[in-house]
């Protein structure tokens, strides 16, 4: 699959014309799927590896959507004795969602860990916050020029970076869109939302199936947009001062097919 050209196409929830409430319902569905699949089990390993390699335990999560998997990852790391301080950010921050996941983690974790957020827009390609940058499940949204700028920004500011996405393979292209769409159909009644948004979710799932279609279309395109390991290596090799970082590219075995790129500044 990686020998084929990467497809650079649009996803529906990225379009400027997509209503914000629909984008929120979609990213909340993604968060629910993270919980259902226990993605944090595999997604936590690259971050744990980066922390063992000297990355800052202050985490700046880029493109956090409706909270993303990082708060779930923080809980798993905490259970293994690894303590982190997480800041959620996004170009269009969903502040109410950030506040909900922060409150949930406060109830579950002690004072050695925390989740906060930046209420203003944070551009992942021009970030000035200090800490280990993480981007989970969103790197493929960036075309090569912008993806390279994100990595270059980490190098220029000498901040560690951990990128985790799904590997590009026929299995995920041909099977996972159906699985994720089924998850949206089954999970909708159990998602916690304020009543008006809960009713809207049910209507857009079962009456006019906008959300299932959106999940199927976007997940299909997502798996075709994923960067392969060779593409990540070429991207890293083309960075200015790339030798000042130690780069690690790999795939975690397991259901999610978590592929990672870790960059740690050399001392």
Short mmCIF file of N, CA, C and O in Angstrom, two decimals, residues 21-32 66 100 183-185 187-212 215:
data_model
loop_
_atom_site.label_atom_id
_atom_site.label_comp_id
_atom_site.label_asym_id
_atom_site.label_seq_id
_atom_site.Cartn_x
_atom_site.Cartn_y
_atom_site.Cartn_z
N UNK A 21 -21.53 22.71 14.86
CA UNK A 21 -22.18 21.69 15.69
C UNK A 21 -22.00 20.31 15.07
O UNK A 21 -21.81 19.31 15.78
N UNK A 22 -22.03 20.23 13.74
CA UNK A 22 -21.83 18.94 13.07
C UNK A 22 -20.39 18.47 13.24
O UNK A 22 -20.13 17.29 13.46
N UNK A 23 -19.46 19.41 13.16
CA UNK A 23 -18.04 19.06 13.38
C UNK A 23 -17.84 18.55 14.81
O UNK A 23 -17.12 17.58 15.04
N UNK A 24 -18.51 19.19 15.78
CA UNK A 24 -18.40 18.76 17.18
C UNK A 24 -18.99 17.37 17.37
O UNK A 24 -18.38 16.51 18.03
N UNK A 25 -20.16 17.11 16.80
CA UNK A 25 -20.77 15.79 16.92
C UNK A 25 -19.86 14.72 16.31
O UNK A 25 -19.74 13.61 16.86
N UNK A 26 -19.20 15.04 15.22
CA UNK A 26 -18.31 14.09 14.57
C UNK A 26 -17.07 13.80 15.43
O UNK A 26 -16.71 12.64 15.64
N UNK A 27 -16.44 14.85 15.94
CA UNK A 27 -15.23 14.63 16.75
C UNK A 27 -15.58 13.95 18.07
O UNK A 27 -14.77 13.19 18.61
N UNK A 28 -16.78 14.20 18.60
CA UNK A 28 -17.22 13.48 19.80
C UNK A 28 -17.40 11.99 19.50
O UNK A 28 -17.11 11.13 20.34
N UNK A 29 -17.89 11.68 18.30
CA UNK A 29 -18.01 10.27 17.91
C UNK A 29 -16.64 9.61 17.83
O UNK A 29 -16.47 8.45 18.25
N UNK A 30 -15.66 10.33 17.32
CA UNK A 30 -14.30 9.80 17.25
C UNK A 30 -13.78 9.52 18.66
O UNK A 30 -13.16 8.48 18.91
N UNK A 31 -14.03 10.44 19.58
CA UNK A 31 -13.59 10.24 20.96
C UNK A 31 -14.26 9.00 21.57
O UNK A 31 -13.62 8.22 22.29
N UNK A 32 -15.53 8.80 21.27
CA UNK A 32 -16.23 7.61 21.76
C UNK A 32 -15.59 6.34 21.20
O UNK A 32 -15.43 5.34 21.92
N UNK A 66 -12.25 17.36 20.11
CA UNK A 66 -13.13 17.41 21.29
C UNK A 66 -12.45 16.82 22.52
O UNK A 66 -13.11 16.35 23.44
N UNK A 100 -14.73 19.71 29.90
CA UNK A 100 -15.34 18.47 30.37
C UNK A 100 -14.29 17.38 30.59
O UNK A 100 -14.31 16.69 31.62
N UNK A 183 -19.95 1.56 14.60
CA UNK A 183 -19.76 2.08 15.96
C UNK A 183 -20.59 3.34 16.18
O UNK A 183 -21.18 3.53 17.26
N UNK A 184 -20.63 4.21 15.18
CA UNK A 184 -21.44 5.43 15.29
C UNK A 184 -22.92 5.07 15.46
O UNK A 184 -23.63 5.66 16.29
N UNK A 185 -23.40 4.10 14.70
CA UNK A 185 -24.81 3.71 14.77
C UNK A 185 -25.16 3.10 16.12
O UNK A 185 -26.24 3.35 16.67
N UNK A 187 -23.41 3.44 19.06
CA UNK A 187 -23.04 4.19 20.26
C UNK A 187 -23.85 5.47 20.46
O UNK A 187 -23.86 6.02 21.56
N UNK A 188 -24.54 5.93 19.42
CA UNK A 188 -25.22 7.23 19.51
C UNK A 188 -26.14 7.36 20.73
O UNK A 188 -26.12 8.39 21.43
N UNK A 189 -26.97 6.36 21.08
CA UNK A 189 -27.87 6.54 22.23
C UNK A 189 -27.13 6.64 23.56
O UNK A 189 -27.73 7.10 24.55
N UNK A 190 -25.88 6.22 23.61
CA UNK A 190 -25.16 6.16 24.88
C UNK A 190 -24.17 7.31 25.07
O UNK A 190 -23.50 7.36 26.09
N UNK A 191 -24.10 8.21 24.09
CA UNK A 191 -23.18 9.34 24.22
C UNK A 191 -23.80 10.43 25.08
O UNK A 191 -24.98 10.77 24.94
N UNK A 192 -22.97 10.95 25.98
CA UNK A 192 -23.45 11.97 26.91
C UNK A 192 -23.32 13.34 26.27
O UNK A 192 -22.23 13.80 25.98
N UNK A 193 -24.46 13.98 26.07
CA UNK A 193 -24.52 15.33 25.52
C UNK A 193 -25.62 16.10 26.22
O UNK A 193 -26.56 15.48 26.76
N UNK A 194 -25.55 17.44 26.24
CA UNK A 194 -26.73 18.21 26.66
C UNK A 194 -27.92 17.79 25.80
O UNK A 194 -27.76 17.41 24.63
N UNK A 195 -29.11 17.83 26.37
CA UNK A 195 -30.30 17.27 25.73
C UNK A 195 -30.51 17.75 24.29
O UNK A 195 -30.77 16.92 23.41
N UNK A 196 -30.42 19.07 24.00
CA UNK A 196 -30.64 19.47 22.60
C UNK A 196 -29.66 18.81 21.63
O UNK A 196 -30.06 18.36 20.55
N UNK A 197 -28.38 18.73 22.02
CA UNK A 197 -27.39 18.12 21.12
C UNK A 197 -27.55 16.60 21.08
O UNK A 197 -27.29 15.98 20.06
N UNK A 198 -27.99 16.01 22.18
CA UNK A 198 -28.26 14.57 22.20
C UNK A 198 -29.38 14.23 21.21
O UNK A 198 -29.28 13.27 20.43
N UNK A 199 -30.46 15.01 21.24
CA UNK A 199 -31.57 14.77 20.31
C UNK A 199 -31.13 15.02 18.87
O UNK A 199 -31.53 14.28 17.96
N UNK A 200 -30.30 16.04 18.67
CA UNK A 200 -29.80 16.30 17.33
C UNK A 200 -28.92 15.15 16.85
O UNK A 200 -29.00 14.73 15.68
N UNK A 201 -28.11 14.59 17.76
CA UNK A 201 -27.29 13.44 17.39
C UNK A 201 -28.15 12.26 16.94
O UNK A 201 -27.87 11.61 15.93
N UNK A 202 -29.21 11.98 17.69
CA UNK A 202 -30.10 10.87 17.33
C UNK A 202 -30.76 11.12 15.98
O UNK A 202 -30.86 10.21 15.14
N UNK A 203 -31.19 12.36 15.75
CA UNK A 203 -31.85 12.69 14.48
C UNK A 203 -30.89 12.55 13.31
O UNK A 203 -31.26 12.02 12.25
N UNK A 204 -29.63 12.99 13.51
CA UNK A 204 -28.65 12.95 12.42
C UNK A 204 -27.97 11.59 12.30
O UNK A 204 -27.14 11.39 11.41
N UNK A 205 -28.35 10.67 13.19
CA UNK A 205 -27.85 9.30 13.08
C UNK A 205 -28.89 8.37 12.49
O UNK A 205 -28.59 7.57 11.59
N UNK A 206 -30.16 8.49 12.96
CA UNK A 206 -31.18 7.51 12.59
C UNK A 206 -32.27 8.05 11.65
O UNK A 206 -32.84 7.28 10.88
N UNK A 207 -32.57 9.34 11.73
CA UNK A 207 -33.62 9.91 10.88
C UNK A 207 -33.02 10.31 9.53
O UNK A 207 -33.44 9.84 8.47
N UNK A 208 -32.05 11.19 9.59
CA UNK A 208 -31.27 11.57 8.40
C UNK A 208 -29.83 11.19 8.72
O UNK A 208 -29.17 11.89 9.49
N UNK A 209 -29.32 10.09 8.20
CA UNK A 209 -28.04 9.52 8.68
C UNK A 209 -26.81 10.29 8.20
O UNK A 209 -25.92 9.75 7.55
N UNK A 210 -26.76 11.55 8.60
CA UNK A 210 -25.63 12.39 8.21
C UNK A 210 -24.35 11.94 8.92
O UNK A 210 -23.29 11.83 8.29
N UNK A 211 -24.43 11.69 10.23
CA UNK A 211 -23.23 11.34 10.98
C UNK A 211 -22.64 9.99 10.55
O UNK A 211 -21.42 9.89 10.39
N UNK A 212 -23.43 8.93 10.32
CA UNK A 212 -22.84 7.69 9.80
C UNK A 212 -22.17 7.88 8.44
O UNK A 212 -21.08 7.36 8.20
N UNK A 215 -18.91 9.73 8.94
CA UNK A 215 -17.87 8.87 9.48
C UNK A 215 -17.32 7.93 8.41
O UNK A 215 -16.10 7.73 8.30
#
